Amino acid sequence: MTGKAGLVTGAGYGIGRGSARHLASLGAQVAVIDRDVERGHETVDMIAADGGPEALFLEADVSDEEQVAHAVAATVAAFGRLDFAHNNAAISPVTGNTVECSLEHWDAILSVNLTGLWLCMKHEIPQMVSSGGGAIVNTSSGVGLLGMSHQPAYVASKHGIIGVTKAAALEFAAAGVRVNAICPGPVLTGLTEQGLLDGKYTLDTLASLNPMKKVAYPDDISGAVAWLCSDASAFVTGVALPVDGGTVAGLPSFRPPAA
Ligand SMILES: NC(=O)c1ccc[n+]([C@@H]2O[C@H](COP(=O)([O-])OP(=O)(O)OC[C@H]3O[C@@H](n4cnc5c(N)ncnc54)[C@H](O)[C@@H]3O)[C@@H](O)[C@H]2O)c1
């Protein structure tokens, strides 16, 4: 990724921090975008400590179009180019089921997770088109491919991300802009830590959800992000790639293994 530059939203923690650090370790200049200023600066400091190239923190709430436009423009102003973007920021507050979920929760989740991601693409794509192309990676989820109970707005937002990813991929393929989604399974990050601390589940519970029986960390996701951002995936666009240790590959079998 040496010579390339781009941005990662939600890079103040979790999967976004992991991909920002990984992309920088491969030589890319990265704009770390988050609404959490302290954590955003921490990620930039980590990239410097890793020995990576110059990184930049930009404060922005992805649900605010003016802030998104400013962050994209500031990335291009700082690095002179926008080769890749990992649109990753999201929230997942506890909402209850479809009947229990409040309109406030519904609007807040859709506005960050889906509208915010679309706003990022709306401002990134013209920059990429004007320089001959680029690669966008949107973070969906396993629950962008399958349903899950008790998080209706989150599940809807993650399904929506796959839809808008495919639409943009078709629209801008001929202009050289590739648009793909990743669909992680459960990963140990800010979204999942609280449940562990509250004793709602354990590391074993998280590991039991995938056929590899592995607790996943951001580093388990960042290689797939970097591949989709790089020229190694130059003929790949419009895909929703599970990065989940096989979770959405199928159902557990009820048949015992043959003796
Ligand atoms: N952790 C998982 O198990 C898991 C599984 C599948 C998909 N995902 C997805 O991965 C992505 C990253 O989540 P994570 O698990 O790393 O969570 P996280 O909470 O650890 O990190 C999310 C980051 O996004 C930032 N953020 C939140 N709202 C923002 C906004 N409006 N504007 C700018 N920044 C904002 C937060 O400050 C935080 O730094 C999300 O899209 C999430 O839905 C996570």
mmCIF file of C-alpha atoms and ligand atoms in Angstrom:
data_model
loop_
_atom_site.group_PDB
_atom_site.id
_atom_site.type_symbol
_atom_site.label_atom_id
_atom_site.label_comp_id
_atom_site.label_asym_id
_atom_site.label_seq_id
_atom_site.Cartn_x
_atom_site.Cartn_y
_atom_site.Cartn_z
ATOM 1 C CA MET A 1 0.000 0.000 0.000
ATOM 2 C CA THR A 2 3.057 2.267 -0.125
ATOM 3 C CA GLY A 3 2.214 5.450 -2.021
ATOM 4 C CA LYS A 4 -1.503 5.054 -1.364
ATOM 5 C CA ALA A 5 -3.607 7.193 0.972
ATOM 6 C CA GLY A 6 -7.083 6.875 2.383
ATOM 7 C CA LEU A 7 -9.368 7.131 5.360
ATOM 8 C CA VAL A 8 -10.976 4.870 7.941
ATOM 9 C CA THR A 9 -14.116 5.910 9.825
ATOM 10 C CA GLY A 10 -14.679 4.657 13.340
ATOM 11 C CA ALA A 11 -10.898 4.283 13.533
ATOM 12 C CA GLY A 12 -10.771 5.386 17.172
ATOM 13 C CA TYR A 13 -11.347 1.855 18.425
ATOM 14 C CA GLY A 14 -12.110 -1.744 17.519
ATOM 15 C CA ILE A 15 -12.175 -2.945 13.913
ATOM 16 C CA GLY A 16 -11.511 0.544 12.472
ATOM 17 C CA ARG A 17 -8.440 1.048 14.649
ATOM 18 C CA GLY A 18 -7.230 -2.418 13.597
ATOM 19 C CA SER A 19 -7.637 -1.677 9.900
ATOM 20 C CA ALA A 20 -6.056 1.806 10.180
ATOM 21 C CA ARG A 21 -3.016 0.306 11.920
ATOM 22 C CA HIS A 22 -2.799 -2.581 9.454
ATOM 23 C CA LEU A 23 -3.106 -0.353 6.369
ATOM 24 C CA ALA A 24 -0.430 1.949 7.795
ATOM 25 C CA SER A 25 1.827 -1.040 8.537
ATOM 26 C CA LEU A 26 1.565 -1.869 4.812
ATOM 27 C CA GLY A 27 2.804 1.647 3.955
ATOM 28 C CA ALA A 28 -0.440 3.608 3.434
ATOM 29 C CA GLN A 29 -1.077 7.132 4.709
ATOM 30 C CA VAL A 30 -4.277 6.963 6.749
ATOM 31 C CA ALA A 31 -6.738 9.572 7.988
ATOM 32 C CA VAL A 32 -8.210 8.307 11.259
ATOM 33 C CA ILE A 33 -11.798 9.566 11.438
ATOM 34 C CA ASP A 34 -13.914 9.282 14.571
ATOM 35 C CA ARG A 35 -16.218 11.360 16.745
ATOM 36 C CA ASP A 36 -14.186 10.279 19.794
ATOM 37 C CA VAL A 37 -11.259 12.721 19.827
ATOM 38 C CA GLU A 38 -9.204 11.045 22.559
ATOM 39 C CA ARG A 39 -9.403 7.577 21.036
ATOM 40 C CA GLY A 40 -8.785 8.944 17.541
ATOM 41 C CA HIS A 41 -5.540 10.561 18.674
ATOM 42 C CA GLU A 42 -4.599 7.306 20.438
ATOM 43 C CA THR A 43 -4.877 5.444 17.115
ATOM 44 C CA VAL A 44 -2.633 8.019 15.393
ATOM 45 C CA ASP A 45 -0.114 7.641 18.240
ATOM 46 C CA MET A 46 -0.216 3.852 17.860
ATOM 47 C CA ILE A 47 0.484 4.137 14.109
ATOM 48 C CA ALA A 48 3.477 6.362 14.895
ATOM 49 C CA ALA A 49 4.686 3.908 17.563
ATOM 50 C CA ASP A 50 4.291 1.051 15.044
ATOM 51 C CA GLY A 51 6.703 3.002 12.781
ATOM 52 C CA GLY A 52 4.013 3.672 10.148
ATOM 53 C CA PRO A 53 3.905 6.598 7.742
ATOM 54 C CA GLU A 54 2.307 9.943 8.632
ATOM 55 C CA ALA A 55 -1.277 9.501 9.915
ATOM 56 C CA LEU A 56 -3.834 12.192 10.633
ATOM 57 C CA PHE A 57 -6.772 12.447 13.054
ATOM 58 C CA LEU A 58 -9.956 14.156 11.868
ATOM 59 C CA GLU A 59 -12.911 14.571 14.189
ATOM 60 C CA ALA A 60 -16.219 13.898 12.449
ATOM 61 C CA ASP A 61 -19.638 12.479 13.152
ATOM 62 C CA VAL A 62 -20.459 10.436 10.051
ATOM 63 C CA SER A 63 -24.175 11.201 10.370
ATOM 64 C CA ASP A 64 -23.478 14.916 9.735
ATOM 65 C CA GLU A 65 -22.983 15.664 6.029
ATOM 66 C CA GLU A 66 -20.988 18.861 6.583
ATOM 67 C CA GLN A 67 -18.544 17.040 8.869
ATOM 68 C CA VAL A 68 -18.209 14.152 6.410
ATOM 69 C CA ALA A 69 -17.564 16.523 3.492
ATOM 70 C CA HIS A 70 -14.942 18.336 5.548
ATOM 71 C CA ALA A 71 -13.206 15.108 6.615
ATOM 72 C CA VAL A 72 -12.978 13.796 3.046
ATOM 73 C CA ALA A 73 -11.712 17.154 1.737
ATOM 74 C CA ALA A 74 -9.183 17.407 4.590
ATOM 75 C CA THR A 75 -7.858 13.912 3.809
ATOM 76 C CA VAL A 76 -7.312 14.874 0.159
ATOM 77 C CA ALA A 77 -5.769 18.210 1.198
ATOM 78 C CA ALA A 78 -3.324 16.446 3.551
ATOM 79 C CA PHE A 79 -2.319 13.500 1.375
ATOM 80 C CA GLY A 80 -3.118 14.792 -2.131
ATOM 81 C CA ARG A 81 -5.202 11.715 -2.992
ATOM 82 C CA LEU A 82 -7.902 9.300 -1.855
ATOM 83 C CA ASP A 83 -7.112 5.772 -2.977
ATOM 84 C CA PHE A 84 -9.197 3.878 -0.435
ATOM 85 C CA ALA A 85 -11.859 4.372 2.216
ATOM 86 C CA HIS A 86 -12.975 1.972 4.931
ATOM 87 C CA ASN A 87 -16.442 3.161 5.981
ATOM 88 C CA ASN A 88 -16.813 1.430 9.297
ATOM 89 C CA ALA A 89 -18.273 3.660 12.050
ATOM 90 C CA ALA A 90 -21.441 2.302 13.637
ATOM 91 C CA ILE A 91 -23.380 2.049 16.869
ATOM 92 C CA SER A 92 -25.392 -0.782 18.366
ATOM 93 C CA PRO A 93 -27.249 0.273 21.497
ATOM 94 C CA VAL A 94 -29.561 -2.234 23.181
ATOM 95 C CA THR A 95 -33.018 -1.646 21.685
ATOM 96 C CA GLY A 96 -35.177 -4.669 22.467
ATOM 97 C CA ASN A 97 -37.136 -6.449 19.761
ATOM 98 C CA THR A 98 -39.077 -5.049 16.795
ATOM 99 C CA VAL A 99 -42.010 -4.012 18.997
ATOM 100 C CA GLU A 100 -39.913 -2.711 21.888
ATOM 101 C CA CYS A 101 -37.450 -0.649 19.762
ATOM 102 C CA SER A 102 -38.193 3.085 20.132
ATOM 103 C CA LEU A 103 -38.387 5.445 17.150
ATOM 104 C CA GLU A 104 -35.479 7.399 18.711
ATOM 105 C CA HIS A 105 -33.298 4.274 18.727
ATOM 106 C CA TRP A 106 -34.393 3.341 15.191
ATOM 107 C CA ASP A 107 -33.577 6.805 13.834
ATOM 108 C CA ALA A 108 -30.252 7.069 15.706
ATOM 109 C CA ILE A 109 -28.995 3.665 14.504
ATOM 110 C CA LEU A 110 -30.080 4.116 10.880
ATOM 111 C CA SER A 111 -28.668 7.648 10.801
ATOM 112 C CA VAL A 112 -25.134 6.602 11.854
ATOM 113 C CA ASN A 113 -24.890 3.097 10.419
ATOM 114 C CA LEU A 114 -26.642 3.467 7.060
ATOM 115 C CA THR A 115 -27.157 7.164 6.263
ATOM 116 C CA GLY A 116 -23.692 7.982 7.634
ATOM 117 C CA LEU A 117 -22.043 5.311 5.496
ATOM 118 C CA TRP A 118 -23.932 6.501 2.399
ATOM 119 C CA LEU A 119 -22.861 10.110 3.121
ATOM 120 C CA CYS A 120 -19.245 8.958 3.255
ATOM 121 C CA MET A 121 -19.540 7.287 -0.145
ATOM 122 C CA LYS A 122 -21.366 10.327 -1.557
ATOM 123 C CA HIS A 123 -18.320 12.473 -0.788
ATOM 124 C CA GLU A 124 -15.568 9.914 -1.378
ATOM 125 C CA ILE A 125 -16.643 8.662 -4.813
ATOM 126 C CA PRO A 126 -16.290 11.996 -6.691
ATOM 127 C CA GLN A 127 -12.717 12.315 -5.370
ATOM 128 C CA MET A 128 -11.909 8.798 -6.541
ATOM 129 C CA VAL A 129 -13.571 9.264 -9.937
ATOM 130 C CA SER A 130 -11.649 12.482 -10.533
ATOM 131 C CA SER A 131 -8.326 10.716 -9.918
ATOM 132 C CA GLY A 132 -9.130 7.652 -12.027
ATOM 133 C CA GLY A 133 -10.421 5.241 -9.383
ATOM 134 C CA GLY A 134 -10.256 3.903 -5.862
ATOM 135 C CA ALA A 135 -11.494 1.211 -3.501
ATOM 136 C CA ILE A 136 -14.209 1.474 -0.872
ATOM 137 C CA VAL A 137 -14.779 -1.116 1.845
ATOM 138 C CA ASN A 138 -17.984 -0.835 3.857
ATOM 139 C CA THR A 139 -18.360 -2.665 7.169
ATOM 140 C CA SER A 140 -21.600 -4.606 7.182
ATOM 141 C CA SER A 141 -21.911 -7.668 9.417
ATOM 142 C CA GLY A 142 -22.974 -11.297 9.523
ATOM 143 C CA VAL A 143 -26.335 -9.749 10.414
ATOM 144 C CA GLY A 144 -26.253 -7.988 7.053
ATOM 145 C CA LEU A 145 -26.643 -11.486 5.544
ATOM 146 C CA LEU A 146 -28.737 -13.239 8.186
ATOM 147 C CA GLY A 147 -31.307 -12.014 10.667
ATOM 148 C CA MET A 148 -30.787 -11.874 14.418
ATOM 149 C CA SER A 149 -33.376 -11.242 17.085
ATOM 150 C CA HIS A 150 -33.511 -8.210 19.382
ATOM 151 C CA GLN A 151 -31.538 -5.744 17.246
ATOM 152 C CA PRO A 152 -34.019 -4.847 14.487
ATOM 153 C CA ALA A 153 -32.571 -1.435 13.584
ATOM 154 C CA TYR A 154 -28.971 -2.700 13.605
ATOM 155 C CA VAL A 155 -29.894 -5.710 11.441
ATOM 156 C CA ALA A 156 -31.808 -3.447 9.021
ATOM 157 C CA SER A 157 -28.861 -1.036 8.818
ATOM 158 C CA LYS A 158 -26.397 -3.839 8.080
ATOM 159 C CA HIS A 159 -28.662 -5.352 5.368
ATOM 160 C CA GLY A 160 -29.019 -1.831 3.918
ATOM 161 C CA ILE A 161 -25.239 -1.413 3.745
ATOM 162 C CA ILE A 162 -24.989 -4.439 1.457
ATOM 163 C CA GLY A 163 -27.689 -2.963 -0.790
ATOM 164 C CA VAL A 164 -26.054 0.442 -1.109
ATOM 165 C CA THR A 165 -22.649 -1.231 -1.601
ATOM 166 C CA LYS A 166 -23.958 -3.198 -4.596
ATOM 167 C CA ALA A 167 -25.725 -0.143 -6.057
ATOM 168 C CA ALA A 168 -22.590 2.008 -5.860
ATOM 169 C CA ALA A 169 -20.412 -0.847 -7.189
ATOM 170 C CA LEU A 170 -22.562 -1.070 -10.319
ATOM 171 C CA GLU A 171 -22.761 2.691 -10.771
ATOM 172 C CA PHE A 172 -19.009 3.381 -10.564
ATOM 173 C CA ALA A 173 -17.343 0.171 -11.804
ATOM 174 C CA ALA A 174 -16.643 1.691 -15.217
ATOM 175 C CA ALA A 175 -15.113 4.754 -13.524
ATOM 176 C CA GLY A 176 -12.603 2.540 -11.707
ATOM 177 C CA VAL A 177 -14.168 2.735 -8.241
ATOM 178 C CA ARG A 178 -14.619 -0.657 -6.568
ATOM 179 C CA VAL A 179 -17.110 -0.921 -3.708
ATOM 180 C CA ASN A 180 -17.222 -3.986 -1.470
ATOM 181 C CA ALA A 181 -18.539 -4.899 1.964
ATOM 182 C CA ILE A 182 -17.104 -7.050 4.709
ATOM 183 C CA CYS A 183 -19.395 -9.032 6.984
ATOM 184 C CA PRO A 184 -17.567 -9.757 10.249
ATOM 185 C CA GLY A 185 -18.880 -12.207 12.806
ATOM 186 C CA PRO A 186 -18.630 -11.284 16.498
ATOM 187 C CA VAL A 187 -15.300 -9.566 17.240
ATOM 188 C CA LEU A 188 -13.961 -8.402 20.596
ATOM 189 C CA THR A 189 -14.329 -4.595 20.354
ATOM 190 C CA GLY A 190 -16.180 -1.723 22.001
ATOM 191 C CA LEU A 191 -19.456 -3.144 20.694
ATOM 192 C CA THR A 192 -18.983 -6.471 22.455
ATOM 193 C CA GLU A 193 -16.813 -5.609 25.507
ATOM 194 C CA GLN A 194 -19.651 -4.190 27.574
ATOM 195 C CA GLY A 195 -21.660 -7.414 27.466
ATOM 196 C CA LEU A 196 -18.586 -9.294 28.713
ATOM 197 C CA LEU A 197 -18.050 -6.785 31.543
ATOM 198 C CA ASP A 198 -21.746 -6.987 32.444
ATOM 199 C CA GLY A 199 -21.527 -10.793 32.516
ATOM 200 C CA LYS A 200 -24.189 -11.174 29.787
ATOM 201 C CA TYR A 201 -21.893 -13.557 27.908
ATOM 202 C CA THR A 202 -18.330 -14.879 28.071
ATOM 203 C CA LEU A 203 -15.410 -15.249 25.687
ATOM 204 C CA ASP A 204 -16.460 -18.900 25.325
ATOM 205 C CA THR A 205 -19.912 -17.752 24.171
ATOM 206 C CA LEU A 206 -18.345 -15.562 21.480
ATOM 207 C CA ALA A 207 -16.016 -18.378 20.378
ATOM 208 C CA SER A 208 -18.868 -20.894 20.251
ATOM 209 C CA LEU A 209 -20.628 -18.826 17.560
ATOM 210 C CA ASN A 210 -18.176 -19.729 14.770
ATOM 211 C CA PRO A 211 -17.123 -23.158 13.459
ATOM 212 C CA MET A 212 -13.457 -22.318 14.140
ATOM 213 C CA LYS A 213 -14.400 -21.843 17.833
ATOM 214 C CA LYS A 214 -12.144 -18.794 17.933
ATOM 215 C CA VAL A 215 -12.516 -15.496 19.761
ATOM 216 C CA ALA A 216 -12.032 -12.944 16.972
ATOM 217 C CA TYR A 217 -10.052 -9.723 17.424
ATOM 218 C CA PRO A 218 -9.761 -6.712 15.061
ATOM 219 C CA ASP A 219 -6.548 -8.201 13.610
ATOM 220 C CA ASP A 220 -8.652 -11.097 12.305
ATOM 221 C CA ILE A 221 -10.594 -8.641 10.134
ATOM 222 C CA SER A 222 -7.940 -6.172 8.977
ATOM 223 C CA GLY A 223 -6.267 -8.434 6.391
ATOM 224 C CA ALA A 224 -9.524 -8.749 4.444
ATOM 225 C CA VAL A 225 -10.023 -4.954 4.569
ATOM 226 C CA ALA A 226 -6.485 -4.340 3.311
ATOM 227 C CA TRP A 227 -6.908 -6.870 0.498
ATOM 228 C CA LEU A 228 -10.129 -5.208 -0.663
ATOM 229 C CA CYS A 229 -8.424 -1.770 -0.473
ATOM 230 C CA SER A 230 -5.435 -2.996 -2.483
ATOM 231 C CA ASP A 231 -4.817 -3.707 -6.158
ATOM 232 C CA ALA A 232 -4.623 -7.428 -5.284
ATOM 233 C CA SER A 233 -8.454 -7.415 -5.451
ATOM 234 C CA ALA A 234 -8.567 -5.292 -8.641
ATOM 235 C CA PHE A 235 -11.317 -7.415 -10.323
ATOM 236 C CA VAL A 236 -13.514 -7.695 -7.209
ATOM 237 C CA THR A 237 -16.449 -5.346 -6.778
ATOM 238 C CA GLY A 238 -19.957 -5.524 -5.344
ATOM 239 C CA VAL A 239 -19.273 -8.427 -2.982
ATOM 240 C CA ALA A 240 -20.344 -8.886 0.635
ATOM 241 C CA LEU A 241 -17.463 -10.924 2.057
ATOM 242 C CA PRO A 242 -18.031 -12.869 5.279
ATOM 243 C CA VAL A 243 -15.006 -12.606 7.594
ATOM 244 C CA ASP A 244 -16.350 -14.791 10.341
ATOM 245 C CA GLY A 245 -14.587 -18.142 10.715
ATOM 246 C CA GLY A 246 -17.355 -19.820 8.687
ATOM 247 C CA THR A 247 -20.337 -18.636 10.728
ATOM 248 C CA VAL A 248 -22.659 -17.899 7.795
ATOM 249 C CA ALA A 249 -21.434 -20.878 5.719
ATOM 250 C CA GLY A 250 -24.180 -23.089 7.101
ATOM 251 C CA LEU A 251 -26.035 -24.507 10.060
ATOM 252 C CA PRO A 252 -24.606 -26.923 12.631
ATOM 253 C CA SER A 253 -25.453 -30.512 11.694
ATOM 254 C CA PHE A 254 -27.833 -32.584 13.807
ATOM 255 C CA ARG A 255 -26.262 -35.791 12.455
ATOM 256 C CA PRO A 256 -23.448 -37.320 14.487
ATOM 257 C CA PRO A 257 -20.158 -37.783 12.603
ATOM 258 C CA ALA A 258 -19.808 -41.217 10.953
ATOM 259 C CA ALA A 259 -17.992 -43.714 13.191
HETATM 260 N N1 LIG B 1 -17.631 -6.099 17.024
HETATM 261 C C1 LIG B 1 -18.379 -6.944 16.351
HETATM 262 O O1 LIG B 1 -18.688 -8.033 16.833
HETATM 263 C C2 LIG B 1 -18.865 -6.586 14.971
HETATM 264 C C3 LIG B 1 -19.406 -7.610 14.166
HETATM 265 C C4 LIG B 1 -19.842 -7.275 12.902
HETATM 266 C C5 LIG B 1 -19.753 -5.985 12.442
HETATM 267 N N2 LIG B 1 -19.234 -5.019 13.243
HETATM 268 C C6 LIG B 1 -19.144 -3.680 12.704
HETATM 269 O O2 LIG B 1 -17.804 -3.249 12.757
HETATM 270 C C7 LIG B 1 -17.761 -1.837 12.755
HETATM 271 C C8 LIG B 1 -16.856 -1.338 13.846
HETATM 272 O O3 LIG B 1 -17.427 -1.686 15.088
HETATM 273 P P1 LIG B 1 -16.549 -2.131 16.316
HETATM 274 O O4 LIG B 1 -17.047 -3.463 16.707
HETATM 275 O O5 LIG B 1 -15.134 -1.931 16.030
HETATM 276 O O6 LIG B 1 -17.097 -1.093 17.396
HETATM 277 P P2 LIG B 1 -16.337 -0.060 18.363
HETATM 278 O O7 LIG B 1 -17.427 0.494 19.194
HETATM 279 O O8 LIG B 1 -15.188 -0.731 19.012
HETATM 280 O O9 LIG B 1 -15.783 1.035 17.373
HETATM 281 C C9 LIG B 1 -16.659 1.889 16.673
HETATM 282 C C10 LIG B 1 -15.989 3.240 16.497
HETATM 283 O O10 LIG B 1 -16.887 4.059 15.742
HETATM 284 C C11 LIG B 1 -16.941 5.343 16.343
HETATM 285 N N3 LIG B 1 -18.229 5.970 16.019
HETATM 286 C C12 LIG B 1 -19.460 5.608 16.447
HETATM 287 N N4 LIG B 1 -20.380 6.443 15.952
HETATM 288 C C13 LIG B 1 -19.725 7.341 15.184
HETATM 289 C C14 LIG B 1 -20.129 8.445 14.412
HETATM 290 N N5 LIG B 1 -21.420 8.820 14.348
HETATM 291 N N6 LIG B 1 -19.197 9.157 13.742
HETATM 292 C C15 LIG B 1 -17.890 8.812 13.812
HETATM 293 N N7 LIG B 1 -17.444 7.777 14.546
HETATM 294 C C16 LIG B 1 -18.351 7.050 15.216
HETATM 295 C C17 LIG B 1 -16.779 5.090 17.829
HETATM 296 O O11 LIG B 1 -16.355 6.259 18.494
HETATM 297 C C18 LIG B 1 -15.751 3.961 17.831
HETATM 298 O O12 LIG B 1 -14.420 4.466 17.869
HETATM 299 C C19 LIG B 1 -19.221 -1.393 12.881
HETATM 300 O O13 LIG B 1 -19.713 -1.088 11.602
HETATM 301 C C20 LIG B 1 -19.905 -2.614 13.435
HETATM 302 O O14 LIG B 1 -21.274 -2.614 13.144
HETATM 303 C C21 LIG B 1 -18.778 -5.289 14.492
#
